[in-house]
GROMACS .gro file of C-alpha atoms in nm:
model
  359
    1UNK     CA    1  -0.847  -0.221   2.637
    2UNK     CA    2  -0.510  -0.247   2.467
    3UNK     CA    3  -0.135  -0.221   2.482
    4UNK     CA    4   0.004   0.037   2.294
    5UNK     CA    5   0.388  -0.004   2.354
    6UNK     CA    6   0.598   0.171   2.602
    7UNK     CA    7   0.889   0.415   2.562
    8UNK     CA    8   1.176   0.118   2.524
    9UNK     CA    9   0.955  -0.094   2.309
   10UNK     CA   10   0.988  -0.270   2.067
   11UNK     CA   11   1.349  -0.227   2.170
   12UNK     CA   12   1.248  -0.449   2.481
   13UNK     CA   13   0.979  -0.671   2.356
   14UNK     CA   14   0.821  -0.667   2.705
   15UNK     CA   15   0.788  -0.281   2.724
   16UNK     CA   16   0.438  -0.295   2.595
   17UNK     CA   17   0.304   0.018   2.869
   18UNK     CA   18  -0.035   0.009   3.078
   19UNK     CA   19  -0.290  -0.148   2.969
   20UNK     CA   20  -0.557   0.118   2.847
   21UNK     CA   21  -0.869   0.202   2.708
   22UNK     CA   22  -0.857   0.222   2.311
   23UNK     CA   23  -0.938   0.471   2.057
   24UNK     CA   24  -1.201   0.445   1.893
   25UNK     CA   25  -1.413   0.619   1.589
   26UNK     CA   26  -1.250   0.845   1.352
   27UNK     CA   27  -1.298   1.167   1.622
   28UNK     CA   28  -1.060   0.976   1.869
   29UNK     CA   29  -0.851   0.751   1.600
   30UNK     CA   30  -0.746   1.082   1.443
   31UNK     CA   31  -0.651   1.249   1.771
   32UNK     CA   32  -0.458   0.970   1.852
   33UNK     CA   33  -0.260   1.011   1.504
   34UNK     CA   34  -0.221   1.348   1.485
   35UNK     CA   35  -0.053   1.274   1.856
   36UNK     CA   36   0.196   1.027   1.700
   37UNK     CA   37   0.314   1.280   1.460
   38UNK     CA   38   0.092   1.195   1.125
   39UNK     CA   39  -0.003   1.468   0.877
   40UNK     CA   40  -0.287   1.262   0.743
   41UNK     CA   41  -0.515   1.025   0.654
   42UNK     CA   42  -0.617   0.823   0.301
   43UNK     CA   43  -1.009   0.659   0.389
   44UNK     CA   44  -1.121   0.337   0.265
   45UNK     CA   45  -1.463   0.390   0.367
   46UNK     CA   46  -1.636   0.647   0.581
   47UNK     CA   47  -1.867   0.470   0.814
   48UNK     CA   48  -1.776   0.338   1.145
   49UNK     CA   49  -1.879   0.201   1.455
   50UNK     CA   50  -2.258   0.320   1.522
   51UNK     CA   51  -2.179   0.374   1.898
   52UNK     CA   52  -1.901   0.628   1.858
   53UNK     CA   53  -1.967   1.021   1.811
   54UNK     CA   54  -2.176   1.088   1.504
   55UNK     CA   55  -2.266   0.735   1.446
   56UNK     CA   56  -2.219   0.502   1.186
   57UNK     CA   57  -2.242   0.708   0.925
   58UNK     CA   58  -2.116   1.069   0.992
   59UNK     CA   59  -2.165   1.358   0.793
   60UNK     CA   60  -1.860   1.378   0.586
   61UNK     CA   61  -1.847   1.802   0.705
   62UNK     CA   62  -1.826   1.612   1.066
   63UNK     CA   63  -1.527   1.399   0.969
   64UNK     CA   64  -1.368   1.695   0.798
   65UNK     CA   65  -1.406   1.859   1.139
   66UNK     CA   66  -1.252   1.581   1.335
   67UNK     CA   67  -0.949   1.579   1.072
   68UNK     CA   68  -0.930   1.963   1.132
   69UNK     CA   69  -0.920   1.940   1.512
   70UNK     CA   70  -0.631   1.701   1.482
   71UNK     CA   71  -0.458   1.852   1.263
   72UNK     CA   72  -0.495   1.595   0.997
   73UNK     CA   73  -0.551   1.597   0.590
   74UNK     CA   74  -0.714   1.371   0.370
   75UNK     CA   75  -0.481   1.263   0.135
   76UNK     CA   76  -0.758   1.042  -0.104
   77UNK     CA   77  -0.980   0.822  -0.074
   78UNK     CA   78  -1.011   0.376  -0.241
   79UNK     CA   79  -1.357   0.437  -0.271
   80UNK     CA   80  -1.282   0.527  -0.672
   81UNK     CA   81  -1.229   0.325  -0.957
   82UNK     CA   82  -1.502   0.220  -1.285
   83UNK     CA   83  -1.787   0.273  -1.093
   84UNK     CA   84  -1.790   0.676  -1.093
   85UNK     CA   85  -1.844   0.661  -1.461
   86UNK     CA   86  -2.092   0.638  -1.683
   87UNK     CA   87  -1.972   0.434  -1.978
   88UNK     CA   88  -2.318   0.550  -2.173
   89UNK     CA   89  -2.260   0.928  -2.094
   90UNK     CA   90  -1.901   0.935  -2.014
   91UNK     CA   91  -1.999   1.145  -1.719
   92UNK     CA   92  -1.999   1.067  -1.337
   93UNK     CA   93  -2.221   0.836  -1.260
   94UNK     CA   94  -2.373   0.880  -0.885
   95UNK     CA   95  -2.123   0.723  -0.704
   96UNK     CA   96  -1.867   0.928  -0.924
   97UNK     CA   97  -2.074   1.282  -0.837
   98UNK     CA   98  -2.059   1.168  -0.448
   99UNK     CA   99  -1.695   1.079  -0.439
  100UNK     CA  100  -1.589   1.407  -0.590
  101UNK     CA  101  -1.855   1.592  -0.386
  102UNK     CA  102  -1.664   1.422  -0.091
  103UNK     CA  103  -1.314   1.521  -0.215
  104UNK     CA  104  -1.398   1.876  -0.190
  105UNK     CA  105  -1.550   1.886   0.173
  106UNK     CA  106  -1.230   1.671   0.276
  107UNK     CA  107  -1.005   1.829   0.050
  108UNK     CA  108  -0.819   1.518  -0.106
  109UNK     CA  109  -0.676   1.528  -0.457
  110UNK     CA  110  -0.715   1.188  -0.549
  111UNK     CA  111  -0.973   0.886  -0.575
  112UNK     CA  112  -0.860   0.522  -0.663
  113UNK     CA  113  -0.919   0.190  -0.571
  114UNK     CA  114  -0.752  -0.129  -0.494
  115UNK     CA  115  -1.002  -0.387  -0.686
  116UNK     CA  116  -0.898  -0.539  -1.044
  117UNK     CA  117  -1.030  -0.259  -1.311
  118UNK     CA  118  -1.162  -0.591  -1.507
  119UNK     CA  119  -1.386  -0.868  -1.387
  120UNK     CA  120  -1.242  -1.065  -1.690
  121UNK     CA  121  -0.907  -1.231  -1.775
  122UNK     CA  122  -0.866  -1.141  -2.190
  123UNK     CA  123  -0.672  -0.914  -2.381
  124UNK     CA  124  -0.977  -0.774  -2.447
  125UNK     CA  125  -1.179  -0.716  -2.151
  126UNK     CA  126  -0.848  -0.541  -2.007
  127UNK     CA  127  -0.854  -0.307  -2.321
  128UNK     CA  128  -1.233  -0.205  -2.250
  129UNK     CA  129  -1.083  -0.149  -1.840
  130UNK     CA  130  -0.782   0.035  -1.952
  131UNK     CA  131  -1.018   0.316  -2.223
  132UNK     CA  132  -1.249   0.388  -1.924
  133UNK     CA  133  -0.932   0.456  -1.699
  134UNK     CA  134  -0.846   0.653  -1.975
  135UNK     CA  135  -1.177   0.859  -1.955
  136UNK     CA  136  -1.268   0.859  -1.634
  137UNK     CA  137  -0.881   1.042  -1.521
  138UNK     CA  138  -0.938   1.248  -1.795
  139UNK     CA  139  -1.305   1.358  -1.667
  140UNK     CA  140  -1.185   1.435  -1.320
  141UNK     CA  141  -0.863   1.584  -1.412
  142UNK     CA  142  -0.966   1.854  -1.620
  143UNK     CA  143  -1.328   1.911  -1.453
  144UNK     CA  144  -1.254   1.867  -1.116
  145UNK     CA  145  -0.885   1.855  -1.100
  146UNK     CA  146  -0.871   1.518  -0.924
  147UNK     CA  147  -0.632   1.226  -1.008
  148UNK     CA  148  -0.798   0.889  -1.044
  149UNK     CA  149  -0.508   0.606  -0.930
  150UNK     CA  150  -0.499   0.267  -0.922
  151UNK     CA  151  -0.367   0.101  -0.585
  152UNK     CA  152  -0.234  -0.283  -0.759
  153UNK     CA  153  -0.248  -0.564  -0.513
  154UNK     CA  154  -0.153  -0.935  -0.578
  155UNK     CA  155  -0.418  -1.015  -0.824
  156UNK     CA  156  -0.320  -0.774  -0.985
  157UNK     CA  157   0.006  -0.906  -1.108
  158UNK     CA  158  -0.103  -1.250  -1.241
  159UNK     CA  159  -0.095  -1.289  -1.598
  160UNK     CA  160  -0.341  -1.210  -1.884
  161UNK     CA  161  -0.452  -1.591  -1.923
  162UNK     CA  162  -0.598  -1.515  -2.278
  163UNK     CA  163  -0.609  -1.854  -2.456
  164UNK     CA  164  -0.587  -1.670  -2.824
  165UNK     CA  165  -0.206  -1.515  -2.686
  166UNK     CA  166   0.101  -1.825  -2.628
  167UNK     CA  167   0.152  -1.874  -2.223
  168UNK     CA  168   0.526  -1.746  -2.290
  169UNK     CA  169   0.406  -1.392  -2.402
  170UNK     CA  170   0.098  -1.340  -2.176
  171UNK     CA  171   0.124  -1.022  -1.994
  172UNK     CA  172   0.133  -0.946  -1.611
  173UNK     CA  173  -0.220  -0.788  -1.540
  174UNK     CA  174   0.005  -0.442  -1.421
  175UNK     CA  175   0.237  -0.423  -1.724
  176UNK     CA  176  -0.096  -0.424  -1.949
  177UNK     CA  177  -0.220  -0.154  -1.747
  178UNK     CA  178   0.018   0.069  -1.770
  179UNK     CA  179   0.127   0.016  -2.163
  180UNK     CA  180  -0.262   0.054  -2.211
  181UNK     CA  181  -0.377   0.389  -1.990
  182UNK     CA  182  -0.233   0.766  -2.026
  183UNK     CA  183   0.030   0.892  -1.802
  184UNK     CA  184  -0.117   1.218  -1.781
  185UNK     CA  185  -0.487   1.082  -1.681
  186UNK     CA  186  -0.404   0.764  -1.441
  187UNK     CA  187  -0.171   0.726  -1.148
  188UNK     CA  188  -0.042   0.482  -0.937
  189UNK     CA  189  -0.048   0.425  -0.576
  190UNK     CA  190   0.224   0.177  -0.532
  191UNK     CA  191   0.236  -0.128  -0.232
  192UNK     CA  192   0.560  -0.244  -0.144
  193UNK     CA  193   0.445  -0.533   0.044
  194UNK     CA  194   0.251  -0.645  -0.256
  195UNK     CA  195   0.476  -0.541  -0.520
  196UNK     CA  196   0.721  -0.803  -0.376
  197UNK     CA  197   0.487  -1.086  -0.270
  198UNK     CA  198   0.410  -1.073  -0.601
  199UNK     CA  199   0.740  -1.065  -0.765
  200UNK     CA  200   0.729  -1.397  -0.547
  201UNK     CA  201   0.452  -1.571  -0.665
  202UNK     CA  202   0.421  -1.504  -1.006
  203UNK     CA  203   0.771  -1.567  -1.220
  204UNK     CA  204   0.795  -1.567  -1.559
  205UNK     CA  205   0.758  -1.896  -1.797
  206UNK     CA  206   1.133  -1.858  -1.832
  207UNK     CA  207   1.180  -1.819  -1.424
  208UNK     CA  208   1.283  -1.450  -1.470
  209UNK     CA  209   1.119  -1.228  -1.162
  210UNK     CA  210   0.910  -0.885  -1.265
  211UNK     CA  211   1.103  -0.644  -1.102
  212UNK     CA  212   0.962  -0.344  -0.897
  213UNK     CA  213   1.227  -0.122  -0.876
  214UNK     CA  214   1.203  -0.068  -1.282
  215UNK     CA  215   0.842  -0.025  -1.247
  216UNK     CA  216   0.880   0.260  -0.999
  217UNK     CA  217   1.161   0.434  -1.172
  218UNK     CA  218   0.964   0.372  -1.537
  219UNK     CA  219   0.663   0.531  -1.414
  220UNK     CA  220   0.763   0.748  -1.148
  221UNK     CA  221   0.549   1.072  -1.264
  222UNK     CA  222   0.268   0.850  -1.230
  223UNK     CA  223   0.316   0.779  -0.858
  224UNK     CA  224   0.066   0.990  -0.639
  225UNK     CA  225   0.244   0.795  -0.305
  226UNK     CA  226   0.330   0.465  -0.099
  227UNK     CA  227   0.165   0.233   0.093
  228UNK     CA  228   0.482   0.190   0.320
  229UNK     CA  229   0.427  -0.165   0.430
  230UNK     CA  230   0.708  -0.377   0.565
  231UNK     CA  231   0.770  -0.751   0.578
  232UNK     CA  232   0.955  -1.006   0.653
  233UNK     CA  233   1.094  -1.316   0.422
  234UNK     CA  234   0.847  -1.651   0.577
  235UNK     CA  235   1.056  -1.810   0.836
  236UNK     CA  236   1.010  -2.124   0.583
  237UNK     CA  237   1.069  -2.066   0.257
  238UNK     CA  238   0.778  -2.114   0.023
  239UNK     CA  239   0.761  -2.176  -0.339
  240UNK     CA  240   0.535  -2.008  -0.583
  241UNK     CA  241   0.276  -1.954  -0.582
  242UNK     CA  242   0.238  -1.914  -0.233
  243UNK     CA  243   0.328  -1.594  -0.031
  244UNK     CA  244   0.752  -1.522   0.021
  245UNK     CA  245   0.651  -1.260   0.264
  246UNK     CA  246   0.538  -1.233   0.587
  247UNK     CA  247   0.369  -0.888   0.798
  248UNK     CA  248   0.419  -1.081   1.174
  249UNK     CA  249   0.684  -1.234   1.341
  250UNK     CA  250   0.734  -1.421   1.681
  251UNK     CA  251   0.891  -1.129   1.879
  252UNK     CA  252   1.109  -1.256   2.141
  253UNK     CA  253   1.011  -1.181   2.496
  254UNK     CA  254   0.709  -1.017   2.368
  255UNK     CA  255   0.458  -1.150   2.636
  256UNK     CA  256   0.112  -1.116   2.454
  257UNK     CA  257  -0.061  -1.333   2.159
  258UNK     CA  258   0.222  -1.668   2.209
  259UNK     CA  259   0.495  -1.432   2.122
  260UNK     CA  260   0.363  -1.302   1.769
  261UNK     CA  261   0.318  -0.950   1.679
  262UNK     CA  262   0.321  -0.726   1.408
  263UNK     CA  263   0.585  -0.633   1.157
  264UNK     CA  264   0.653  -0.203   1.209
  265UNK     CA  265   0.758  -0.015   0.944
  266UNK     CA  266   1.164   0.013   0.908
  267UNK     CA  267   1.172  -0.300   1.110
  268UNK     CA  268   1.182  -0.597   0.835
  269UNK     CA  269   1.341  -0.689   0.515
  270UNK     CA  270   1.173  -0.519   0.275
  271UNK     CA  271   1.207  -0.139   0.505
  272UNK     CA  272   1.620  -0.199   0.528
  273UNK     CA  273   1.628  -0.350   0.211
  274UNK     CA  274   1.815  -0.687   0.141
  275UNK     CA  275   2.201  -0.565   0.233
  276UNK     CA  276   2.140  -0.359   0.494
  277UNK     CA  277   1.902  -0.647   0.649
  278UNK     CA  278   2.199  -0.911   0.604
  279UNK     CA  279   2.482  -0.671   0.751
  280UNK     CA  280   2.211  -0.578   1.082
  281UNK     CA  281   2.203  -0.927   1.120
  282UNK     CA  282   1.841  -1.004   1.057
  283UNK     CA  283   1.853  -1.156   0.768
  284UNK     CA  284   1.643  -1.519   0.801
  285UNK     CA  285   1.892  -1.782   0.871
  286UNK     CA  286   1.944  -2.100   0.589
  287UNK     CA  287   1.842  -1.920   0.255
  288UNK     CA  288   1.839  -1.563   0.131
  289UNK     CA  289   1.577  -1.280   0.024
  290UNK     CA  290   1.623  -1.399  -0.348
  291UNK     CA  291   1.216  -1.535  -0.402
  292UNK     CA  292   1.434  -1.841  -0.613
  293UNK     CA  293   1.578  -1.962  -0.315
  294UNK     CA  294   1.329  -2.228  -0.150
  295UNK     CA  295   1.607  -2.428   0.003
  296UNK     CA  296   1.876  -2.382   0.262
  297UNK     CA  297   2.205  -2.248   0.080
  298UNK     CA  298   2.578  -2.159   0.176
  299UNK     CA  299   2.529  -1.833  -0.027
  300UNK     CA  300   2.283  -1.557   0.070
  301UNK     CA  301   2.103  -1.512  -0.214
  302UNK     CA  302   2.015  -1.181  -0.192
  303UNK     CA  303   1.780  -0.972  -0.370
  304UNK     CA  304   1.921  -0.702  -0.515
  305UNK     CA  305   1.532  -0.548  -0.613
  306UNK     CA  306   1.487  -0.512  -0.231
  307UNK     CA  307   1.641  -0.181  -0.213
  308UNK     CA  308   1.503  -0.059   0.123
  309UNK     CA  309   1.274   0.253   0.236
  310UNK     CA  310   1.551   0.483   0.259
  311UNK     CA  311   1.705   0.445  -0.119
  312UNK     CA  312   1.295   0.331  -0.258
  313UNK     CA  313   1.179   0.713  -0.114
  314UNK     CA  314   1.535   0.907  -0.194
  315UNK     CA  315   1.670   0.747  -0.540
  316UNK     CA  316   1.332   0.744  -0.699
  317UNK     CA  317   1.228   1.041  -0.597
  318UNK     CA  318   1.542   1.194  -0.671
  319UNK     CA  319   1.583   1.605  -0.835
  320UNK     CA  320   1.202   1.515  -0.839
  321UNK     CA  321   1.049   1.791  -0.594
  322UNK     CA  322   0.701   1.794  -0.802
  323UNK     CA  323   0.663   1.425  -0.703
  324UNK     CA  324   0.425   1.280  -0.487
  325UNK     CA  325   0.448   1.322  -0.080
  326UNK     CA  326   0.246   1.080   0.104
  327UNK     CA  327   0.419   0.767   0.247
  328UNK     CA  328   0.125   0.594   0.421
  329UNK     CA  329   0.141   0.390   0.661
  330UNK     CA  330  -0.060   0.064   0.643
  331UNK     CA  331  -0.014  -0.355   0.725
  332UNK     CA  332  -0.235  -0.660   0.634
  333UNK     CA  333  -0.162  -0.813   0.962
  334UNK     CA  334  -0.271  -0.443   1.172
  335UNK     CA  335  -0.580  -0.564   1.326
  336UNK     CA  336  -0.491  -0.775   1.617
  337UNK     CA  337  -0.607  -1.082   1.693
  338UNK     CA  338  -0.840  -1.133   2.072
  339UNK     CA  339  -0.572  -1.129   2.247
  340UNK     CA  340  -0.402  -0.816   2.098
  341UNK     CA  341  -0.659  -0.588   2.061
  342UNK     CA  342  -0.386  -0.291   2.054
  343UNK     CA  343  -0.180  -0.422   1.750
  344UNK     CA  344  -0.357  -0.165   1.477
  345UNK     CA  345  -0.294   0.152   1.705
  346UNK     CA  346   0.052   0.061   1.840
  347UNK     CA  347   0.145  -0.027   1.439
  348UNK     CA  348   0.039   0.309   1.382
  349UNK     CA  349   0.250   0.518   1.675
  350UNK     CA  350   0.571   0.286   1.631
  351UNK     CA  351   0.560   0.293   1.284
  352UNK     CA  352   0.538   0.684   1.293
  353UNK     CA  353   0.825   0.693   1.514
  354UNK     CA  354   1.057   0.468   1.315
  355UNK     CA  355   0.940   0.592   0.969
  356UNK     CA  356   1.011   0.985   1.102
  357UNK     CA  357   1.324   0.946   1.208
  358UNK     CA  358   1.415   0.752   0.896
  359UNK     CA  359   1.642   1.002   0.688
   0.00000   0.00000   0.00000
């Protein structure tokens, strides 16, 4: 049982509906998105709870169904990356001849993953990661016409801490990755939240920020589509290498969980960007957006990288109709705590709301 927000929320914070029973299982979950106006779905796994229709581990033409019946599509799948090839053959491996036997019964395009493509931290260990990129989105795009993406979280923008290359020219993890793999053979699933945490955390020996916005424009025929994840700046500032951003915020008047719910998307910093945020008034009070800004100043120190949904998904994008087309919806902080059992689901209708009438 769960609230899943009423008409007025979270206009009024205490609009949170009847308390009702819950979706659950990928037959329900996907009735209940295709009801809040999603075209989709991107899978991380494809088990689920062993009590809900089909079981725990449906028969992928049974989830197909399911996504059929609501109207849904599978956009991809993380359950990619090195382990669908065979570095001995340079064929699929099992798990590779599975995940593309999977992509054509749901009918996504694309297979990736969020985990670091190397388990070690040299120049060349991210070489050897980077040449089986190479041939594994080369295998699947010219045998099975499926793009193999990469989806970079946080560790994935620390530095290449090889000890034979000077501290001052070690690379970020991402900018290796990219120099190092073939445009036309591996694509990228960018994160917003992450992309800024991590412009955050990890600055330069010479203080300067990596900056997102170039990365997105730079390799924008690589991008296969968005985890649209909002946040915003921690109420205390933080200095690196901790985390600038935050997914939940103590809602005012909201009555559940001491006040604290979820961040929805178009509702925080990073979703209006850092003007627009400042001139609605919801900018944090006592410092700026700018990640350098861990005290209280007069000025405020805004970001000029945080551009915003609206101009991220219209400028990039821009007299680029071949581009990519999923925006997916997603937040770290979705699954509620005990007391808000509803948080993932109500993330998931408000944030469809906000996001579709976002133009």
């Amino acid at each position: 049982m769960g609230y899943l927000g009423g008409p007025n929320f979270p206009n009024d914070p205490t609009d949170l509906g009847p308390l009702v029973p819950l979706p659950g299982g990928y037959q329900e979950v996907f009735d209940f998105l295709g009801q809040c106006g999603y075209g989709g779905f991107e899978f991380f796994q494809l088990s689920q709870n062993a009590q809900n229709p089909g079981g725990a581990n449906p028969p992928v033409t049974q989830i197909k169904s399911w996504l059929d019946a609501a109207g849904l599509k599978s956009a991809g799948t993380h359950q990619g990356g090195l382990g669908m090839l065979n570095t001995a053959t340079g064929q699929l491996s099992a798990a590779g001849v599975t995940q593309v036997a999977n992509a054509d019964i749901l009918g996504h395009r694309m297979i990736g993953t969020a985990g670091d493509p190397s388990g070690a931290n040299t120049i060349a260990a991210w070489q050897v990661a980077c040449d089986n990129y190479n041939k594994l989105g080369q295998l699947l795009m010219e045998n099975y016409g499926l793009k193999a993406y990469l989806h970079p979280e946080q560790n994935n923008w620390q530095f290449i801490a090889d000890p034979l290359i000077p501290v001052d020219q070690r690379p970020h993890r991402i900018d290796f990755f990219v120099a190092n793999t073939d445009p036309r053979y591996v694509f990228l699933e960018p994160d917003i939240f992450h992309m800024y945490n991590a412009r955050g955390r990890f600055p330069n020996v010479d203080g300067s920020l990596w900056d997102p916005i170039s990365y997105m424009q730079d390799n924008w025929k690589r991008l296969v589509g968005w985890h649209v994840k909002d946040a915003v700046r921690a109420a205390v500032p933080v200095a690196a290498p901790g985390n600038p951003w935050d997914q939940t915020k103590v809602r005012p008047g909201f009555p559940i969980n001491g006040g604290m719910d979820v961040i929805y998307s178009t509702e925080g910093h990073l979703g209006n960007g850092a003007q627009a945020a400042a001139q609605a008034g919801i900018a944090p009070t006592g410092y700026g957006f700018d990640p350098g800004a861990t005290a209280p100043s007069a000025s405020p120190g805004l970001d000029p990288r945080v551009w915003g949904f609206r101009r991220e998904f219209t400028e990039i994008r821009a007299n680029r109709a071949k581009g990519f087309k999923f925006h997916i919806v997603e937040s770290d902080s979705g699954p509620g705590p005990a007391a808000d059992p509803g948080r993932s689901l109500r993330h998931a209708k408000i944030s469809a709301k906000l996001l579709l009438g976002l133009k």
